[in-house]
Steps between C-alpha positions, in 0.01 A plus 500: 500500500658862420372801606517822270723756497544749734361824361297304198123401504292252325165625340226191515198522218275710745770778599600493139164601413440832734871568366408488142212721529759755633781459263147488180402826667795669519627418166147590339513830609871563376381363176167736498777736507706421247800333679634219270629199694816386498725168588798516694776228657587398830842553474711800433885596537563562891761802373133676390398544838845530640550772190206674691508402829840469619652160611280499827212430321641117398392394890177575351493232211422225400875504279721252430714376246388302176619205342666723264659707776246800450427629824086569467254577724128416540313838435398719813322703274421590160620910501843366343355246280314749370749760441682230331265413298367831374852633443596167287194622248500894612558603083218257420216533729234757450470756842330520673539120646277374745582123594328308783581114622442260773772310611670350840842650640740399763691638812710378744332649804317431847125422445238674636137628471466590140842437384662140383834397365289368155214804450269590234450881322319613205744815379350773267752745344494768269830613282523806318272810660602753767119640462343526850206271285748196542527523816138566581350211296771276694325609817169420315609186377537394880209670589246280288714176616375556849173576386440234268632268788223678703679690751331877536653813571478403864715208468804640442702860407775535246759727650650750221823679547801634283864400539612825368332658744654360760817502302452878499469585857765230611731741296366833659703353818877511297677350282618182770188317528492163326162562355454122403577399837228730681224441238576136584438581841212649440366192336557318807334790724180290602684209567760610779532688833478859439822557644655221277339656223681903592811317557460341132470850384796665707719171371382660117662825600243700658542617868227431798342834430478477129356156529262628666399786304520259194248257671254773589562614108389163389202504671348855360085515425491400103374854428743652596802274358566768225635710755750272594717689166444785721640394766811298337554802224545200237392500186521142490230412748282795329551306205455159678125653641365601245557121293346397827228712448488436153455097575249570732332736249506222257382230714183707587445485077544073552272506785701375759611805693266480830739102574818706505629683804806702474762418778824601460626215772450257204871504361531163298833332648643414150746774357394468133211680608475870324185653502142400630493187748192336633376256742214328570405410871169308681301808649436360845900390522426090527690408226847662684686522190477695209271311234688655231682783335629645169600847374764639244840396381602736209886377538483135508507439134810681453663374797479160270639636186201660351422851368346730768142313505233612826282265645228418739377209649397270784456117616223370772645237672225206512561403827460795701179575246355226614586612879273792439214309302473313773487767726218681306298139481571509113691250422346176330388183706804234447300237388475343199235551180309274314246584229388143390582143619389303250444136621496162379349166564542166305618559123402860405860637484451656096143687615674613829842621295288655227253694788830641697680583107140688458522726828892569498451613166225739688797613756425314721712273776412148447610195678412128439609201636826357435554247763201238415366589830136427647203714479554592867863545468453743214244699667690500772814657279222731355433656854903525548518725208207716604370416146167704447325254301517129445380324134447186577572267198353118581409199302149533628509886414622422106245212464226769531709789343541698790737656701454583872581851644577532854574809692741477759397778763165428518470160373219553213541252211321482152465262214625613168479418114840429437438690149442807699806473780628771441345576160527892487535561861798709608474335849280244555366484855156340653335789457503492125364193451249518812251738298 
């Protein structure tokens, strides 16, 4: 007997199904969209991530070294196999390009709520617009996933903020402070003692009193952000307000404005981040992490040879979407779905295969027996499967060319022609024939 992995986790039918109804929904809106999916490997070079990460970010990985002596990596996530991609075919592809794909990734790290060593995201990016629009129909993009899941407005918030922003005012302090370093520490503001969290910022180059003044900066009334140039005298985080503003502007246009609050506290930990960052938290704070988060990385495609391309995207992590489905009382019952068991007894098997060939080819999911089990045994199976309806196919049945109909949930059962099951019924139930 082995047990699984540590970090890993098997799907049975029944959890499969709630989880493809999330990854169907998320993709379908994409598509509505126009994001055009895409296909991507497992494995990359481990010097891409090292390339942008620095060396630490190996203790990370899955990496190790190939039969052919390649050092490779299992992806962590699909930003650089993007970039790759879309700079190997930049002269070719028409821009704007808006890709979209469902795929697993891997990283070496402790498990906990929400987040597994082997973990599933849908990623939607768009290459080749700066316009505020991009960013906006992003944020709209992730806006109808939640909806179409059927979380409401009061389920959860999507927390907007602006790396330049903070970018800006970092620099309003002098030229010593490691910028990267403090908006990483503002990333990491919610989830450390306050105190650990000032003496992140002093360890960036700001002293106690500036980190202070910084936090308090951070946490200005939306309205009155724009006078945060004011205060800085940069013309950078004038500039960096009003694309905020702009985005905001243009996510009123997409509908979606009234699920974003601004909070400048939401930094984005990553330093490829440029522009407008985003993430999306459960409203009442039971689902402890963040659900998810995007935002704008105008230098990543040059960083990997490219010609100066921006872009804009984001990736909902299933796992901790499911957290907050769950939480909201949305998420699917894990049970399995039957639309028709059809069921034989004695030697009927070519009316029984032709009856389930008739309904699949209706859409419909059809089981029959495969086991040569007993009448019992199969109704038995039938109830396993939660299968709506039973057609039951006998010898008896055929002699009088009939079929029987039997509903499972209530137990009602009908006789029927066999030259009229299912005739031009989309789906044949009890009722139909019970007229």
């Amino acid at each position: 007997m082995y047990d699984s992995v540590k970090g890993f986790r098997d799907f049975y039918p029944e959890e499969m199904q709630a989880r493809r109804w999330a990854m169907d929904t998320l993709e379908d809106v994409a598509q509505r969209y126009g994001f055009r999916e895409i296909g991507t490997p497992a494995l990359e070079p481990t010097e891409m991530y090292v390339d942008k990460s620095g060396e630490e970010i190996v203790e990370e990985l899955y990496s190790f070294e190939d039969k052919g002596g390649r050092e490779v990596a299992l992806t962590p996530e699909l930003t650089p196999t993007v970039a790759r991609m879309f700079v190997a075919k930049q002269q070719e592809l028409s821009k704007p390009i808006k890709w979209v794909s469902t795929r697993p990734f891997w990283r070496y790290e402790e498990p906990q709520q929400g987040r597994f060593r082997e973990f599933y995201q849908t990623n939607v990016d768009i290459f080749g617009s700066a316009e505020p629009a991009a960013d906006a129909e992003v944020l709209a993009v992730a806006v109808d996933m939640l909806t179409d899941l059927g979380l409401t407005a009061e389920d959860f918030e999507i927390r907007v903020s602006h790396r330049d922003i903070l970018a800006g005012v970092l620099e309003s302090f002098g030229a010593d402070v490691d910028v990267p370093e403090a908006i990483r520490a503002v990333d990491k503001r919610a989830k450390v003692d306050h105190d650990d969290y000032l003496d992140a910022l002093v360890e960036a180059g700001l002293n106690y009193g500036q980190a202070d003044k910084f936090d308090e900066m951070l946490q200005i009334d939306a309205a009155e952000i724009e006078t945060l140039a004011d205060l800085t005298g940069s013309e950078d985080v004038r500039a960096a307000t009003d694309n905020l503003q702009a985005v905001l502007d243009a996510a009123e246009d997409f509908g979606v404005r009234e699920h974003l609050t601004v909070s400048l506290t939401t930094a984005r930990g990553l330093d490829y981040y440029t522009g407008v960052v985003f993430e999306c938290f459960d409203s009442t704070g039971e689902v402890s992490r963040s659900v998810f988060g995007g935002g704008r990385y105008d230098d990543l495609i040059e960083g990997f040879g490219g010609q100066p391309t921006p872009a804009v995207g984001f990736a909902p992590g299933h796992a901790t979407l499911q957290l907050l489905c769950q939480r909201a009382g949305v998420w699917p019952a894990e049970e399995l779905s039957t639309d028709y068991y059809v069921l034989q007894v004695g030697d009927t098997r070519p009316t029984a295969a032709r009856i389930a060939r008739d309904l699949r080819e209706r859409g419909h999911v059809v089981e029959s027996d495969v086991a040569d089990r007993s009448f019992g045994a199969q109704m038995g199976y039938a109830d396993g499967i939660n299968a709506e309806t039973v057609v039951i196919v006998g010898e008896q049945d055929l002699e009088n060319d009939e079929v029987t109909l039997k509903e499972m949930d209530d137990g009602e059962q009908i006789s029927v022609p066999i030259s009229e099951f299912p005739g031009d019924h989309d789906r044949p139930t009890f009722e139909d024939f019970a007229e």
